[in-house]
Amino acid sequence: MSKLIIEGSHPLKGELEIHGAKNSALPLLAATILCHGQSCLHNCPALSDVEVSVQILRYLGCQAERQKKSLLLSADSISRYDIPDHLMREMRSSIVFLGAILARMGKARLSLPGGCELGPRPIDLHLKALRQMGVVIDESHGYLDCTTPHGLQGAPIALLFPSVGATENIMLAAVLAKGVTIITNAAREPEIVDLANFLNSCGAKITGAGEGTVTIEGVERLQGVEHRIIPDRIAAATYLAAAAVTGGCLELKHVETQHLGQILPMFEEAGCTVVAHRHTVRLQAPERLQPIKMVRTMPYPGFPTDAQAPVMAMSATARGTSVFVENIFECRYKHVGELSRMGANIKVEGRVAVVEGVFRLSGARVEAPDLRGGAALVVAGVGADGVTELSGLRHIDRGYESIEQTLSTVGAVIKRI
Ligand code: UD1
């Protein structure tokens, strides 16, 4: 079992390039199923979740080949319409393949994703929407058996919550459906816009992505294209938190600053000097961080739930009290217990976490409870006194390209053993 050994308290200094967004790469990989000919995704991060998606594509009969930071993909030889249980369990978000497989093959068989580290992860919104589009779904023995006896039909779909995955699944199913689909209360995340941009380049007719109402006019055929994946805004937030907690000075390159709208003000509130241009962000940390009065996670353009844990790790050593309210997932405070082992003073009551800043955290033996909780422990570790021994790296590798190498290049003392 590999571990990260982190010797803390070395200020981060220098420049980092931010890799492509995991949460864009996954639906984009599913979207390539819809295309004839070859698609090429540039800036595709080398993450274990991307690897699982590639395994799913290959299982389905698609071709996938990595060339440095790009993935070349072709679904011309697709032959299957099911995803085996072990691949569904590897990555809960593989449910986003459902809409794409249905649109391409007219049927799909997937095992149910079930619960995950963040609590129960229902897919009722996905299934209700697909049923509205003419999909007949039989849920039995832990599997979803889906057919489209009359083909996929465009439909008006009002989402009860702006679910990212449901919006993506509907878009993937709707681009090749008959007629027009109008999603109201759609998710507005940048990853939705990235997916729409790719699909539109392939010949789809999607308008309104990034707004609350997305309209998709079904087309007959899509043709693969080249596309550059947007930068990962959560990786950017994590590395900024790591710089801030060490009293460092870091410049991020290859970011999309407009996607960091609710994130950068939190660092300013914490006393950091932030200079942002379109594709770069420079952060200079103060001698001691200030608390953040209130961080409420919300659907985009609100503060992202995925950045909650790394920013909490940062505020654990602020001069005063910070409050977090988690509005998206039920079990998203699993990092709190591990941060407490490092000396953090955090109390959780339901959705609310109250963080009383301490002067310093101290290195300890801790375990990543989930992807972003793991990232929070890396942030805590680089800022702490002494050595942190962090296990559970399989979670972190899902979303950060070789986090230890990235941080080492800017002065962190961190190695994987
Ligand atoms: C995506 C992101 C994840 C991020 C989350 C919220 C990917 C691969 N993952 O996850 O990193 O944390 O958005 O920004 O892009 N819900 C239902 N029924 C449904 C679907 C969702 O009740 O059918 C609930 C969920 O339980 C959760 C909330 O809606 O409480 C948000 O979920 P959703 O936006 O769907 O998140 P994901 O797409 O799973």
XYZ file of C-alpha atoms and ligand atoms in Angstrom:
456
model
C 0.000 0.000 0.000
C 1.573 3.303 -0.995
C 1.718 6.337 1.262
C 2.723 9.959 1.042
C 5.366 11.101 3.474
C 5.087 14.855 3.857
C 7.561 16.963 5.779
C 5.583 20.124 6.459
C 6.308 23.836 6.872
C 8.254 24.424 3.654
C 6.738 27.462 1.895
C 5.574 26.703 -1.650
C 7.203 28.958 -4.216
C 7.177 28.982 -8.000
C 4.866 28.114 -10.870
C 2.491 25.215 -11.480
C 0.535 24.192 -14.559
C -2.995 23.039 -13.839
C -4.069 19.842 -15.599
C -7.317 19.242 -17.481
C -10.525 18.935 -15.483
C -11.432 15.435 -14.301
C -15.120 16.316 -14.216
C -15.001 17.459 -17.839
C -12.897 14.560 -19.062
C -15.345 11.894 -17.844
C -18.508 13.086 -19.669
C -16.397 14.018 -22.717
C -15.045 10.470 -22.897
C -18.627 9.178 -22.720
C -19.625 11.675 -25.428
C -17.104 10.220 -27.889
C -19.355 7.130 -28.024
C -21.855 9.246 -29.967
C -19.411 10.197 -32.722
C -18.477 8.652 -36.021
C -14.795 8.760 -36.903
C -12.024 9.793 -34.573
C -12.205 12.227 -31.661
C -9.152 13.643 -29.975
C -9.282 15.053 -26.455
C -6.308 17.275 -25.642
C -5.240 18.195 -22.115
C -6.686 14.918 -20.869
C -5.383 14.375 -17.324
C -3.631 11.117 -16.376
C -5.960 10.175 -13.518
C -7.272 6.821 -12.365
C -10.879 7.897 -13.047
C -9.904 8.700 -16.642
C -8.222 5.289 -16.851
C -11.451 3.599 -15.674
C -13.415 5.516 -18.329
C -10.942 4.314 -20.958
C -11.399 0.746 -19.698
C -15.161 1.162 -20.059
C -14.754 2.467 -23.611
C -12.486 -0.443 -24.533
C -14.898 -2.929 -22.943
C -17.657 -1.461 -25.127
C -15.490 -2.121 -28.184
C -14.207 1.426 -28.733
C -10.591 2.275 -29.531
C -8.649 4.497 -27.161
C -4.987 5.425 -27.391
C -3.041 7.895 -25.270
C -0.473 10.149 -26.954
C 1.135 12.199 -24.191
C -1.574 14.577 -22.919
C -4.093 13.617 -25.603
C -6.467 10.706 -25.999
C -7.399 9.468 -29.474
C -10.791 7.800 -29.457
C -13.012 6.032 -31.925
C -16.361 4.374 -31.317
C -16.729 3.055 -34.881
C -16.257 -0.517 -33.674
C -18.528 -0.260 -30.602
C -20.214 -3.614 -30.089
C -21.519 -3.793 -26.491
C -24.085 -1.860 -24.522
C -23.353 -3.008 -20.964
C -20.885 -1.945 -18.271
C -19.746 -4.683 -15.907
C -20.315 -4.332 -12.205
C -16.628 -4.025 -11.254
C -16.156 -0.969 -13.524
C -19.346 0.675 -12.255
C -18.109 0.167 -8.690
C -14.671 1.609 -9.495
C -16.233 4.932 -10.357
C -19.762 5.965 -9.342
C -19.845 8.682 -11.978
C -19.730 6.027 -14.733
C -23.525 6.476 -14.693
C -22.833 9.311 -17.158
C -22.206 6.602 -19.785
C -25.893 5.649 -19.634
C -27.218 8.481 -21.819
C -24.440 8.034 -24.376
C -24.796 4.246 -24.666
C -28.574 4.595 -25.052
C -28.211 7.214 -27.762
C -25.709 5.136 -29.716
C -26.977 1.578 -29.144
C -30.690 2.079 -28.356
C -30.314 0.013 -25.188
C -28.066 -0.208 -22.138
C -27.396 -2.504 -19.183
C -25.520 -1.043 -16.223
C -25.219 -2.152 -12.633
C -26.623 0.362 -10.146
C -23.945 2.705 -8.785
C -25.161 2.382 -5.156
C -23.773 4.421 -2.248
C -20.355 6.070 -2.170
C -17.976 7.860 0.171
C -20.076 11.028 0.011
C -23.235 9.255 1.187
C -26.081 7.807 -0.848
C -25.762 8.950 -4.429
C -29.213 8.598 -5.948
C -29.772 8.635 -9.705
C -33.522 9.196 -9.584
C -33.258 12.459 -11.528
C -31.282 10.738 -14.311
C -33.801 7.910 -14.588
C -36.908 10.112 -14.428
C -35.560 12.287 -17.237
C -34.607 9.330 -19.420
C -38.077 7.813 -18.903
C -39.554 11.127 -20.072
C -37.467 10.673 -23.223
C -39.011 7.284 -23.960
C -36.541 4.980 -22.208
C -38.083 1.897 -20.577
C -36.064 1.045 -17.482
C -36.252 -2.215 -15.584
C -34.480 -1.994 -12.223
C -33.918 -5.471 -10.825
C -31.149 -7.593 -9.272
C -28.960 -4.498 -8.898
C -29.020 -3.775 -12.630
C -30.630 -1.196 -14.843
C -31.933 -2.710 -18.068
C -32.842 0.081 -20.450
C -34.498 -0.098 -23.838
C -35.968 2.466 -26.238
C -38.887 0.706 -27.983
C -39.854 3.854 -29.926
C -36.410 5.476 -30.037
C -35.236 8.400 -27.901
C -37.670 11.304 -27.972
C -36.885 14.903 -27.077
C -38.933 16.156 -24.101
C -39.295 19.083 -21.727
C -37.435 18.120 -18.543
C -37.652 20.128 -15.320
C -34.933 19.023 -12.898
C -35.852 19.225 -9.215
C -32.196 19.970 -8.428
C -29.530 21.186 -10.883
C -27.669 17.863 -10.852
C -24.448 17.935 -12.857
C -24.540 14.255 -13.798
C -28.247 14.280 -14.685
C -27.817 17.360 -16.900
C -24.926 15.630 -18.685
C -26.814 12.363 -19.116
C -29.835 14.162 -20.569
C -27.637 16.154 -22.953
C -25.880 12.979 -24.115
C -29.184 11.203 -24.725
C -30.867 14.230 -26.308
C -28.291 15.159 -28.958
C -29.293 12.175 -31.114
C -32.964 12.000 -30.015
C -35.934 12.865 -32.224
C -37.136 16.391 -31.541
C -36.246 19.024 -28.992
C -35.302 18.580 -25.338
C -35.516 21.552 -23.010
C -33.876 21.127 -19.603
C -34.974 23.636 -17.000
C -33.099 24.087 -13.716
C -30.080 22.600 -15.521
C -26.668 22.544 -13.840
C -24.547 25.520 -14.926
C -21.066 24.195 -14.132
C -18.225 24.995 -16.577
C -17.994 21.253 -17.275
C -21.525 21.387 -18.747
C -20.405 24.172 -21.078
C -17.306 22.176 -22.057
C -19.471 19.170 -22.922
C -21.853 21.330 -24.986
C -18.936 22.958 -26.816
C -17.514 19.554 -27.744
C -20.881 18.185 -28.864
C -21.663 21.321 -30.884
C -18.290 21.051 -32.664
C -19.300 17.481 -33.529
C -22.548 18.741 -35.117
C -24.983 18.851 -32.185
C -27.439 21.724 -31.694
C -27.251 22.767 -28.048
C -27.981 26.263 -26.817
C -28.049 27.737 -23.327
C -25.334 25.576 -21.724
C -24.066 27.417 -18.656
C -27.520 28.885 -18.081
C -30.504 27.463 -16.250
C -32.298 26.406 -19.430
C -30.525 24.214 -21.984
C -32.164 23.443 -25.321
C -31.046 20.478 -27.386
C -32.364 19.891 -30.874
C -31.700 16.292 -31.863
C -29.558 15.686 -34.977
C -29.030 12.586 -37.143
C -25.296 12.157 -36.740
C -22.231 13.467 -34.943
C -18.693 13.484 -36.286
C -15.631 13.244 -34.022
C -13.455 16.362 -33.626
C -10.437 17.588 -31.677
C -11.200 19.317 -28.394
C -9.149 20.799 -25.562
C -10.448 19.999 -22.073
C -10.863 22.984 -19.721
C -8.463 23.350 -16.763
C -9.358 21.725 -13.441
C -10.746 24.449 -11.169
C -10.724 22.163 -8.107
C -7.054 21.226 -8.576
C -6.375 24.972 -8.862
C -8.203 25.642 -5.566
C -6.313 22.806 -3.864
C -2.867 24.052 -4.896
C -3.761 27.619 -3.897
C -4.822 26.325 -0.463
C -1.514 24.444 -0.167
C 0.436 27.603 -0.999
C -1.624 29.687 1.421
C -1.191 27.322 4.340
C 2.597 27.272 3.961
C 2.892 31.064 3.778
C 4.081 30.631 0.201
C 3.892 32.450 -3.108
C 2.564 30.458 -6.051
C 1.638 31.224 -9.630
C -0.831 28.929 -11.360
C -0.636 28.679 -15.138
C -3.190 27.271 -17.601
C -6.157 28.129 -15.397
C -9.486 29.606 -16.478
C -9.838 32.425 -13.988
C -13.509 33.032 -14.764
C -14.265 29.533 -13.375
C -12.754 30.525 -10.015
C -15.319 33.268 -9.353
C -16.370 32.155 -5.843
C -13.031 30.565 -4.972
C -10.555 33.441 -5.280
C -12.506 35.792 -2.951
C -12.162 33.177 -0.175
C -8.384 33.367 -0.449
C -8.556 37.159 -0.360
C -10.742 36.992 2.740
C -8.099 34.721 4.270
C -5.614 37.575 3.832
C -3.846 36.372 0.678
C -2.910 38.766 -2.098
C -4.390 37.365 -5.291
C -3.504 38.701 -8.734
C -5.578 37.065 -11.447
C -5.307 37.373 -15.203
C -7.331 35.371 -17.715
C -5.197 32.219 -17.526
C -2.905 32.795 -14.542
C -3.414 33.336 -10.833
C -0.692 34.464 -8.450
C -1.173 34.057 -4.719
C 0.991 35.545 -1.986
C 0.113 34.281 1.476
C 0.191 36.524 4.548
C 2.274 35.701 7.614
C -0.821 34.281 9.353
C -4.080 33.440 7.598
C -7.341 35.157 8.538
C -10.538 33.146 9.087
C -13.245 32.906 6.412
C -16.567 33.984 7.912
C -18.834 31.691 5.934
C -18.277 29.157 3.152
C -21.566 27.816 1.777
C -21.286 25.149 -0.890
C -23.787 25.645 -3.699
C -24.337 24.584 -7.291
C -22.262 26.680 -9.737
C -21.767 29.640 -9.785
C -21.737 29.143 -5.990
C -18.753 27.865 -4.025
C -18.014 24.274 -5.171
C -18.512 21.427 -2.723
C -15.350 19.829 -4.126
C -13.229 22.734 -2.832
C -14.775 22.676 0.663
C -12.335 20.191 2.222
C -9.067 21.741 0.930
C -10.212 25.234 1.950
C -11.239 23.916 5.385
C -7.735 22.458 5.842
C -6.370 25.909 5.060
C -8.624 27.667 7.565
C -7.655 25.203 10.307
C -4.639 27.407 11.093
C -6.295 30.814 10.605
C -6.367 33.431 13.366
C -10.036 32.951 14.381
C -13.233 31.076 13.547
C -14.388 29.984 10.094
C -17.789 28.438 9.363
C -18.625 25.979 6.586
C -22.097 24.931 5.428
C -22.215 21.898 3.132
C -25.370 22.018 1.034
C -24.658 19.448 -1.678
C -23.625 16.103 -0.157
C -24.607 14.472 3.125
C -21.294 12.890 4.135
C -18.765 15.446 3.113
C -17.015 16.056 6.431
C -15.126 12.774 6.685
C -11.799 14.641 6.576
C -12.683 16.421 9.837
C -11.763 13.456 12.047
C -8.406 13.097 10.288
C -7.692 16.848 10.489
C -8.435 16.632 14.213
C -5.704 13.987 14.553
C -3.351 16.673 13.258
C -4.513 19.091 15.941
C -7.322 20.917 14.147
C -10.208 22.178 16.270
C -13.359 21.536 14.231
C -16.905 20.839 15.409
C -19.552 19.450 13.085
C -23.292 19.742 13.624
C -25.287 18.417 10.678
C -24.409 20.462 7.603
C -22.350 22.993 9.563
C -18.671 22.791 10.516
C -17.141 25.367 12.841
C -13.373 25.658 12.552
C -11.502 27.350 15.413
C -8.115 28.136 13.939
C -5.096 26.801 15.846
C -1.570 28.220 15.551
C -0.132 25.135 13.880
C -1.166 21.621 12.885
C 1.200 18.801 13.709
C 2.124 15.973 11.354
C 0.389 12.660 12.079
C -0.537 9.323 10.537
C -3.792 9.927 8.628
C -5.881 8.307 5.918
C -7.639 9.892 2.940
C -11.375 9.238 3.440
C -12.330 10.268 -0.115
C -10.864 12.239 -3.032
C -11.202 15.831 -1.817
C -10.858 14.864 1.835
C -7.524 13.317 0.841
C -6.510 16.532 -0.895
C -7.376 18.408 2.306
C -4.978 16.190 4.251
C -2.203 16.954 1.745
C -2.892 20.675 2.276
C -2.803 20.160 6.048
C 0.382 18.092 5.765
C 2.405 20.624 3.766
C 1.492 23.286 6.330
C 1.989 21.221 9.495
C 4.929 20.944 11.842
C 6.711 17.613 11.428
C 5.949 14.611 9.268
C 2.545 13.479 8.008
C 2.097 9.924 6.775
C -0.915 9.795 4.483
C -2.474 6.559 3.222
C -5.548 5.935 1.068
C -3.865 7.397 -2.009
C -6.183 5.577 -4.412
C -8.722 8.294 -3.642
C -6.315 11.161 -4.356
C -5.064 9.576 -7.604
C -8.623 9.734 -8.937
C -8.410 13.494 -9.257
C -4.826 14.791 -9.014
C -2.101 14.007 -11.528
C 0.814 12.803 -9.415
C 0.211 15.243 -6.574
C 3.601 14.618 -4.923
C 5.580 15.444 -8.071
C 3.492 18.542 -8.691
C 4.038 19.851 -5.160
C 7.733 18.888 -5.123
C 8.395 21.160 -8.092
C 7.327 24.161 -5.988
C 9.266 23.325 -2.853
C 7.137 20.864 -0.887
C 9.062 18.024 0.748
C 6.844 15.107 -0.145
C 7.443 11.620 -1.497
C 5.451 8.478 -2.239
C 6.679 5.263 -0.706
C -20.611 16.019 -9.899
C -19.117 15.957 -9.772
C -18.697 15.994 -8.306
C -19.309 17.205 -7.620
C -20.816 17.259 -7.850
C -21.450 18.524 -7.318
C -18.446 14.685 -11.707
C -17.863 13.428 -12.235
N -18.639 14.740 -10.389
O -21.130 14.852 -9.256
O -17.280 16.066 -8.250
O -19.051 17.124 -6.241
O -21.099 17.197 -9.266
O -20.878 19.636 -7.890
O -18.690 15.622 -12.431
N -28.919 13.966 -6.665
C -30.122 13.346 -6.473
N -30.642 12.599 -7.491
C -29.999 12.441 -8.675
C -28.744 13.099 -8.860
C -28.238 13.864 -7.828
O -30.742 13.453 -5.415
O -30.498 11.742 -9.561
C -28.336 14.792 -5.561
C -27.038 14.182 -5.035
O -27.271 13.186 -4.076
C -26.350 15.383 -4.450
C -26.785 16.508 -5.381
O -27.946 16.037 -6.060
O -26.832 15.636 -3.165
C -25.724 16.915 -6.386
O -25.377 15.821 -7.188
P -24.875 15.977 -8.677
O -24.845 17.398 -9.097
O -25.662 15.022 -9.509
O -23.392 15.453 -8.549
P -22.640 14.435 -9.498
O -23.005 14.686 -10.920
O -22.798 13.059 -8.953
